[in-house]
XYZ file of N, CA and C in Angstrom:
609
model
N 88.386 -7.283 -59.031
C 88.159 -7.818 -57.692
C 87.299 -6.822 -56.919
N 86.188 -7.297 -56.388
C 85.292 -6.346 -55.694
C 85.948 -5.777 -54.448
N 85.431 -4.469 -54.157
C 85.968 -3.818 -52.954
C 85.436 -4.533 -51.714
N 86.273 -4.656 -50.769
C 85.887 -5.282 -49.517
C 85.356 -4.213 -48.550
N 84.210 -4.509 -47.859
C 83.669 -3.574 -46.884
C 84.610 -3.482 -45.698
N 84.761 -2.223 -45.193
C 85.641 -2.085 -44.024
C 85.036 -2.842 -42.843
N 85.816 -3.434 -42.097
C 85.299 -4.185 -40.937
C 84.593 -3.263 -39.948
N 83.460 -3.740 -39.459
C 82.711 -2.971 -38.487
C 83.391 -3.040 -37.134
N 83.442 -1.866 -36.530
C 84.068 -1.798 -35.212
C 82.967 -1.678 -34.145
N 82.948 -2.522 -33.217
C 81.965 -2.487 -32.139
C 82.372 -1.441 -31.110
N 81.349 -0.810 -30.511
C 81.615 0.205 -29.490
C 82.183 -0.461 -28.251
N 83.258 0.061 -27.790
C 83.844 -0.526 -26.576
C 82.845 -0.484 -25.423
N 82.793 -1.491 -24.620
C 81.818 -1.545 -23.518
C 81.904 -0.351 -22.578
N 83.109 0.098 -22.274
C 83.223 1.209 -21.335
C 82.699 2.507 -21.945
N 82.929 2.711 -23.284
C 82.404 3.896 -23.949
C 80.875 3.840 -24.013
N 80.369 2.644 -24.318
C 78.919 2.483 -24.373
C 78.298 2.806 -23.019
N 78.920 2.376 -21.963
C 78.399 2.660 -20.614
C 78.423 4.151 -20.325
N 79.524 4.812 -20.715
C 79.641 6.253 -20.490
C 78.583 7.032 -21.273
N 78.341 6.602 -22.521
C 77.334 7.278 -23.340
C 75.938 7.096 -22.752
N 75.640 5.905 -22.293
C 74.340 5.655 -21.676
C 74.157 6.488 -20.402
N 75.243 6.554 -19.606
C 75.177 7.353 -18.387
C 74.967 8.826 -18.709
N 75.653 9.303 -19.770
C 75.502 10.705 -20.166
C 74.066 10.995 -20.593
N 73.492 10.094 -21.395
C 72.115 10.279 -21.851
C 71.155 10.300 -20.674
N 71.413 9.454 -19.681
C 70.555 9.411 -18.494
C 70.653 10.697 -17.694
N 71.884 11.184 -17.524
C 72.076 12.423 -16.773
C 71.461 13.605 -17.516
N 71.612 13.645 -18.848
C 71.027 14.725 -19.641
C 69.508 14.721 -19.509
N 68.921 13.533 -19.533
C 67.476 13.444 -19.353
C 67.044 13.962 -17.991
N 67.838 13.646 -16.951
C 67.531 14.122 -15.602
C 67.663 15.640 -15.519
N 68.687 16.189 -16.190
C 68.863 17.649 -16.215
C 67.657 18.322 -16.856
N 67.216 17.809 -18.003
C 66.069 18.387 -18.695
C 64.808 18.294 -17.843
N 64.635 17.171 -17.162
C 63.470 17.004 -16.300
C 63.478 18.000 -15.155
N 64.649 18.209 -14.542
C 64.749 19.154 -13.431
C 64.573 20.594 -13.909
N 65.071 20.899 -15.106
C 64.888 22.242 -15.651
C 63.404 22.522 -15.902
N 62.705 21.516 -16.401
C 61.264 21.679 -16.616
C 60.544 21.878 -15.284
N 60.937 21.110 -14.285
C 60.328 21.244 -12.955
C 60.629 22.606 -12.360
N 61.862 23.084 -12.553
C 62.211 24.405 -12.035
C 61.361 25.487 -12.697
N 61.118 25.368 -13.997
C 60.271 26.334 -14.686
C 58.857 26.345 -14.124
N 58.331 25.166 -13.835
C 56.993 25.076 -13.257
C 56.954 25.689 -11.862
N 58.002 25.416 -11.069
C 58.058 25.955 -9.718
C 58.221 27.474 -9.730
N 59.007 28.001 -10.672
C 59.170 29.450 -10.765
C 57.862 30.125 -11.148
N 57.116 29.483 -12.054
C 55.805 30.033 -12.422
C 54.861 30.018 -11.227
N 54.901 28.926 -10.462
C 54.066 28.830 -9.264
C 54.494 29.861 -8.237
N 55.789 30.078 -8.124
C 56.299 31.072 -7.179
C 55.788 32.461 -7.535
N 55.771 32.791 -8.813
C 55.266 34.096 -9.241
C 53.795 34.258 -8.892
N 53.017 33.190 -9.103
C 51.591 33.263 -8.767
C 51.397 33.456 -7.267
N 52.172 32.703 -6.475
C 52.038 32.809 -5.024
C 52.499 34.169 -4.522
N 53.559 34.715 -5.124
C 54.027 36.039 -4.716
C 52.965 37.095 -5.026
N 52.282 36.931 -6.156
C 51.203 37.863 -6.498
C 50.063 37.750 -5.496
N 49.711 36.514 -5.138
C 48.666 36.314 -4.136
C 49.088 36.883 -2.788
N 50.381 36.717 -2.463
C 50.886 37.248 -1.194
C 50.774 38.763 -1.166
N 51.077 39.415 -2.285
C 50.949 40.871 -2.360
C 49.504 41.301 -2.111
N 48.566 40.553 -2.685
C 47.152 40.879 -2.491
C 46.758 40.714 -1.033
N 47.197 39.606 -0.421
C 46.865 39.344 0.983
C 47.490 40.408 1.885
N 48.748 40.776 1.615
C 49.406 41.795 2.427
C 48.696 43.135 2.305
N 48.253 43.464 1.092
C 47.514 44.711 0.888
C 46.192 44.681 1.645
N 45.503 43.540 1.568
C 44.231 43.420 2.277
C 44.435 43.467 3.788
N 45.537 42.880 4.274
C 45.841 42.941 5.708
C 46.054 44.385 6.154
N 46.760 45.163 5.333
C 46.987 46.561 5.676
C 45.674 47.331 5.709
N 44.820 47.096 4.708
C 43.526 47.776 4.677
C 42.665 47.368 5.868
N 42.724 46.070 6.202
C 41.953 45.605 7.345
C 42.452 46.234 8.637
N 43.780 46.375 8.756
C 44.343 47.017 9.939
C 43.881 48.463 10.072
N 43.842 49.172 8.948
C 43.353 50.561 8.966
C 41.885 50.598 9.389
N 41.085 49.660 8.822
C 39.662 49.615 9.169
C 39.471 49.305 10.652
N 40.278 48.372 11.189
C 40.173 48.027 12.603
C 40.502 49.239 13.473
N 41.555 49.965 13.113
C 41.931 51.158 13.882
C 40.824 52.196 13.886
N 40.192 52.390 12.717
C 39.106 53.362 12.617
C 37.907 52.930 13.460
N 37.578 51.651 13.381
C 36.436 51.141 14.140
C 36.697 51.179 15.642
N 37.921 50.882 16.035
C 38.245 50.946 17.458
C 38.135 52.374 17.978
N 38.486 53.347 17.132
C 38.309 54.752 17.513
C 36.846 55.093 17.695
N 36.002 54.575 16.758
C 34.555 54.797 16.895
C 34.022 54.137 18.166
N 34.528 52.941 18.460
C 34.080 52.219 19.648
C 34.427 52.988 20.915
N 35.629 53.517 20.944
C 36.046 54.274 22.120
C 35.202 55.538 22.278
N 34.885 56.171 21.157
C 34.057 57.383 21.224
C 32.660 57.053 21.736
N 32.100 55.923 21.303
C 30.786 55.517 21.778
C 30.810 55.194 23.271
N 31.853 54.503 23.725
C 31.973 54.187 25.153
C 32.057 55.472 25.976
N 32.782 56.456 25.449
C 32.905 57.733 26.163
C 31.555 58.434 26.249
N 30.820 58.405 25.117
C 29.502 59.058 25.110
C 28.540 58.371 26.065
N 28.569 57.036 26.092
C 27.693 56.295 27.008
C 28.054 56.595 28.452
N 29.347 56.654 28.744
C 29.791 56.916 30.112
C 29.388 58.309 30.572
N 29.403 59.266 29.663
C 29.035 60.635 30.026
C 27.530 60.755 30.256
N 26.742 60.060 29.415
C 25.284 60.188 29.528
C 24.694 59.241 30.567
N 25.283 58.064 30.674
C 24.753 57.044 31.592
C 25.940 56.406 32.327
N 26.347 57.040 33.375
C 27.562 56.606 34.070
C 27.430 55.220 34.687
N 26.207 54.777 34.983
C 26.019 53.474 35.607
C 25.926 52.338 34.583
N 25.830 52.682 33.308
C 25.644 51.651 32.274
C 26.977 51.007 31.903
N 26.913 49.736 31.611
C 28.099 48.994 31.154
C 27.941 48.721 29.654
N 28.700 49.403 28.806
C 28.527 49.244 27.353
C 28.747 47.817 26.867
N 29.534 47.051 27.610
C 29.890 45.710 27.141
C 28.732 44.726 27.219
N 27.664 45.076 27.947
C 26.550 44.137 28.077
C 25.822 43.941 26.744
N 25.990 44.900 25.827
C 25.324 44.782 24.524
C 25.970 43.716 23.660
N 27.179 43.319 24.006
C 27.861 42.288 23.215
C 28.264 42.797 21.844
N 28.284 41.877 20.878
C 28.668 42.216 19.504
C 27.691 41.570 18.544
N 27.363 42.288 17.494
C 26.500 41.762 16.437
C 27.156 42.052 15.104
N 26.867 41.198 14.128
C 27.358 41.400 12.774
C 26.267 42.107 11.977
N 26.428 43.410 11.801
C 25.397 44.204 11.131
C 25.266 43.778 9.677
N 24.015 43.510 9.254
C 23.776 43.090 7.862
C 23.732 44.281 6.923
N 23.117 45.365 7.379
C 22.898 46.508 6.490
C 24.220 47.012 5.935
N 24.249 47.266 4.651
C 25.437 47.806 4.010
C 26.285 46.776 3.308
N 26.094 45.489 3.626
C 26.922 44.469 2.985
C 26.539 44.315 1.524
N 25.243 44.227 1.267
C 24.757 44.094 -0.097
C 23.681 45.145 -0.369
N 23.916 46.364 0.104
C 22.924 47.402 -0.075
C 21.876 47.339 1.022
N 20.683 47.783 0.717
C 19.599 47.755 1.698
C 19.172 46.318 1.972
N 18.520 46.134 3.115
C 18.041 44.806 3.463
C 17.058 44.316 2.394
N 17.280 43.107 1.925
C 16.435 42.539 0.881
C 16.939 42.794 -0.525
N 18.019 43.583 -0.655
C 18.518 43.928 -1.993
C 19.062 42.702 -2.717
N 19.725 41.814 -1.995
C 20.285 40.626 -2.633
C 19.168 39.715 -3.127
N 18.159 39.517 -2.304
C 17.028 38.679 -2.716
C 16.311 39.289 -3.913
N 16.141 40.619 -3.889
C 15.483 41.297 -5.012
C 16.288 41.153 -6.291
N 17.619 41.205 -6.171
C 18.459 41.065 -7.361
C 18.355 39.658 -7.932
N 18.427 38.640 -7.061
C 18.310 37.255 -7.523
C 16.956 37.042 -8.193
N 15.914 37.597 -7.600
C 14.564 37.457 -8.151
C 14.470 38.071 -9.546
N 14.922 39.316 -9.688
C 14.820 39.994 -10.982
C 15.713 39.351 -12.027
N 16.859 38.823 -11.606
C 17.776 38.192 -12.551
C 17.175 36.916 -13.125
N 16.598 36.076 -12.272
C 15.972 34.843 -12.754
C 14.722 35.160 -13.584
N 13.993 36.188 -13.184
C 12.788 36.554 -13.919
C 13.130 37.057 -15.318
N 14.231 37.806 -15.414
C 14.599 38.394 -16.704
C 15.068 37.353 -17.714
N 15.590 36.217 -17.233
C 16.084 35.205 -18.162
C 15.083 34.066 -18.353
N 13.893 34.167 -17.746
C 12.865 33.135 -17.911
C 12.443 33.043 -19.379
N 12.131 31.858 -19.881
C 12.024 30.599 -19.127
C 13.338 29.847 -18.996
N 14.442 30.502 -19.301
C 15.733 29.856 -19.149
C 16.112 29.715 -17.685
N 17.229 29.053 -17.454
C 17.681 28.823 -16.086
C 19.082 29.395 -15.914
N 19.492 29.530 -14.649
C 20.837 29.962 -14.303
C 21.381 29.022 -13.228
N 22.664 28.776 -13.293
C 23.293 27.948 -12.267
C 23.629 28.805 -11.051
N 23.838 28.136 -9.940
C 24.232 28.830 -8.717
C 25.521 29.627 -8.938
N 26.477 29.050 -9.659
C 27.752 29.727 -9.892
C 27.557 31.010 -10.675
N 26.732 30.969 -11.719
C 26.477 32.170 -12.518
C 25.762 33.224 -11.679
N 24.770 32.799 -10.897
C 24.063 33.735 -10.023
C 25.028 34.399 -9.040
N 25.941 33.605 -8.478
C 26.916 34.160 -7.547
C 27.802 35.197 -8.223
N 28.280 34.876 -9.420
C 29.163 35.805 -10.135
C 28.439 37.102 -10.472
N 27.193 36.989 -10.923
C 26.413 38.183 -11.258
C 26.142 39.025 -10.015
N 25.774 38.366 -8.921
C 25.484 39.089 -7.688
C 26.742 39.735 -7.120
N 27.860 39.029 -7.188
C 29.121 39.591 -6.686
C 29.493 40.843 -7.464
N 29.302 40.802 -8.772
C 29.606 41.976 -9.601
C 28.644 43.113 -9.289
N 27.366 42.791 -9.091
C 26.350 43.802 -8.806
C 26.640 44.548 -7.512
N 27.083 43.820 -6.480
C 27.280 44.417 -5.163
C 28.747 44.665 -4.835
N 29.626 44.551 -5.848
C 31.034 44.890 -5.659
C 31.765 44.007 -4.676
N 31.419 42.714 -4.692
C 32.044 41.784 -3.761
C 33.270 41.129 -4.395
N 34.377 41.097 -3.662
C 35.574 40.372 -4.076
C 35.943 39.407 -2.954
N 36.539 38.294 -3.342
C 36.834 37.240 -2.369
C 38.325 36.925 -2.400
N 38.993 37.172 -1.282
C 40.408 36.851 -1.171
C 40.630 35.545 -0.414
N 39.605 35.089 0.289
C 39.694 33.845 1.043
C 38.541 32.928 0.660
N 38.777 31.609 0.658
C 37.680 30.675 0.351
C 36.494 30.845 1.286
N 36.745 31.183 2.544
C 35.656 31.354 3.502
C 34.746 32.510 3.110
N 35.306 33.556 2.489
C 34.496 34.690 2.060
C 33.553 34.282 0.928
N 34.054 33.487 0.008
C 33.198 33.017 -1.080
C 32.120 32.073 -0.553
N 32.472 31.221 0.397
C 31.478 30.318 0.987
C 30.388 31.107 1.698
N 30.767 32.177 2.387
C 29.791 33.000 3.081
C 28.843 33.672 2.091
N 29.392 34.157 0.984
C 28.544 34.801 -0.019
C 27.631 33.778 -0.686
N 28.149 32.594 -0.938
C 27.327 31.519 -1.506
C 26.149 31.212 -0.581
N 26.413 31.203 0.721
C 25.352 30.937 1.685
C 24.278 32.009 1.614
N 24.684 33.267 1.427
C 23.718 34.362 1.329
C 22.865 34.228 0.072
N 23.499 33.877 -1.063
C 22.742 33.694 -2.307
C 21.802 32.506 -2.175
N 22.288 31.437 -1.549
C 21.443 30.264 -1.353
C 20.246 30.587 -0.458
N 20.449 31.416 0.553
C 19.345 31.822 1.425
C 18.311 32.629 0.650
N 18.784 33.495 -0.244
C 17.869 34.273 -1.071
C 17.050 33.358 -1.975
N 17.703 32.364 -2.564
C 16.987 31.414 -3.416
C 15.975 30.609 -2.604
N 16.348 30.235 -1.400
C 15.439 29.461 -0.556
C 14.200 30.288 -0.213
N 14.394 31.570 0.103
C 13.268 32.438 0.424
C 12.336 32.593 -0.773
N 12.909 32.753 -1.957
C 12.093 32.886 -3.168
C 11.383 31.578 -3.493
N 12.048 30.460 -3.200
C 11.445 29.148 -3.453
C 10.238 28.929 -2.544
N 10.351 29.333 -1.287
C 9.241 29.172 -0.357
C 8.031 29.999 -0.781
N 8.291 31.132 -1.426
C 7.199 31.988 -1.889
C 6.642 31.546 -3.246
N 7.276 30.531 -3.853
C 6.790 30.027 -5.127
C 7.254 30.803 -6.339
N 8.258 31.671 -6.162
C 8.741 32.462 -7.285
C 9.702 31.670 -8.180
N 10.544 30.847 -7.575
C 11.557 30.126 -8.332
C 11.472 28.644 -7.997
N 12.119 27.826 -8.833
C 12.145 26.391 -8.587
C 13.509 25.837 -8.960
N 13.991 24.841 -8.211
C 15.272 24.212 -8.522
C 15.087 23.144 -9.594
N 16.111 22.965 -10.411
C 16.100 21.912 -11.430
C 17.132 20.857 -11.089
N 17.346 20.630 -9.813
C 18.348 19.663 -9.359
C 17.828 19.011 -8.097
N 18.484 17.937 -7.701
C 18.131 17.307 -6.436
C 18.971 17.896 -5.316
N 18.695 17.468 -4.119
C 19.369 18.045 -2.963
C 20.864 17.829 -2.942
N 21.314 16.711 -3.533
C 22.741 16.395 -3.475
C 23.583 17.358 -4.311
N 23.012 17.930 -5.371
C 23.795 18.785 -6.271
C 23.461 20.251 -6.090
N 23.016 20.637 -4.893
C 22.581 22.013 -4.660
C 23.714 23.017 -4.864
N 24.948 22.621 -4.563
C 26.061 23.556 -4.685
C 26.268 23.999 -6.127
N 25.944 23.145 -7.085
C 26.105 23.491 -8.502
C 24.757 23.382 -9.210
N 23.691 23.664 -8.473
C 22.351 23.466 -8.997
C 21.933 24.517 -10.004
N 20.790 24.266 -10.609
C 20.205 25.155 -11.604
C 18.861 25.649 -11.084
N 18.580 26.928 -11.349
C 17.356 27.555 -10.878
C 16.687 28.301 -12.021
N 15.354 28.387 -11.952
C 14.627 29.165 -12.956
C 13.401 29.812 -12.322
N 12.887 30.822 -13.007
C 11.700 31.535 -12.565
C 10.485 30.643 -12.745
N 9.607 30.667 -11.756
C 8.450 29.787 -11.767
C 7.127 30.556 -11.797
N 7.077 31.697 -11.120
C 5.824 32.420 -10.981
C 5.320 32.902 -12.341
N 4.020 33.073 -12.488
C 3.466 33.589 -13.760
C 4.056 34.946 -14.089
N 4.298 35.182 -15.361
C 4.950 36.423 -15.771
C 4.007 37.622 -15.710
N 2.689 37.378 -15.823
C 1.740 38.488 -15.888
C 0.777 38.460 -14.707
N 1.260 38.020 -13.545
C 0.398 37.976 -12.380
C 0.019 39.397 -11.965
N -1.076 39.535 -11.218
C -1.520 40.847 -10.785
C -0.473 41.545 -9.934
N 0.184 40.779 -9.067
C 1.217 41.381 -8.216
C 2.352 41.947 -9.054
N 2.796 41.179 -10.068
C 3.893 41.647 -10.906
C 3.478 42.881 -11.697
N 2.224 42.899 -12.202
C 1.744 44.056 -12.952
C 1.662 45.288 -12.059
N 1.231 45.094 -10.817
C 1.166 46.216 -9.891
C 2.569 46.766 -9.604
N 3.525 45.848 -9.384
C 4.901 46.283 -9.140
C 5.453 47.041 -10.332
N 5.194 46.532 -11.538
C 5.685 47.195 -12.735
C 5.042 48.561 -12.903
N 3.714 48.646 -12.654
C 3.029 49.917 -12.780
C 3.558 50.924 -11.769
N 3.838 50.438 -10.551
C 4.379 51.336 -9.540
C 5.752 51.845 -9.913
N 6.561 50.965 -10.494
C 7.905 51.372 -10.901
C 7.860 52.400 -12.020
N 6.847 52.309 -12.885
C 6.736 53.233 -14.012
C 5.918 54.474 -13.663
N 5.448 54.543 -12.409
C 4.688 55.708 -11.997
C 3.271 55.751 -12.516
N 2.697 54.603 -12.868
C 1.344 54.546 -13.402
C 0.367 54.228 -12.289
N -0.851 54.687 -12.431
C -1.865 54.374 -11.445
C -2.497 53.030 -11.766
N -2.912 52.313 -10.723
C -3.527 50.991 -10.904
C -4.918 51.001 -10.305
N -5.899 50.672 -11.088
C -7.278 50.645 -10.622
C -7.790 49.226 -10.672
C-alpha cells in the first residue's frame, strides 16, 4: 500500500499577517538605516566644510584687524600733515594689483597658455583651473569662483579683440566655451618678443 502524503497545513491567517507585518517593518528599518548612513556621510562632509569656513573666518578677522590698524595709521599721518583734509573723501577702491601678480599677468598667462597648446583648444573650465593654480587662488565660496571666472573671461575678451584668440562656441555656451590661439605663430611681433626674452638683438 503506497505511503500517503502528509496533509498540507495552511498558514493561519493571523500568523500570515504577523509575518507580512514583520517583513514590512524590517524593510523600513533597512531603508532608514541606509538613509542614516547617507546622512552621516553628508554630516561629515558638511562638518569638514564648516571647519574650513571657520578657519577662513578667523584668518579674515585677523586680516581685517591688521588692515584697520593700517587705516588708522594712515588717518593719523594725514591728520598730522594736513589737518584740514578729510581722509574719508577718498572713499574706497578695490585695488587690483597683487591679486594675480602684476597688472596684465592674468591676461599674459591666458595668452601664453592658449598659444602653447595651439592648434588645440582649451575650455573655459580648464583655463580657470590652470590660472587658479598658477596664481594660488582657492575658492571657499561660489561667489569667489564666479569672480575669478569673470576675470578670466575678461582676459579672453581682451585677447579676442586683439585677434590673438577665437571662441569655438556661440554666445549661449560661453560659460563652458572652448577657446584656441588664432594669431600666426611666427608673426614679427611674436619673434621680437621671443628674441627679447632670450636676450637676442633684433635688426
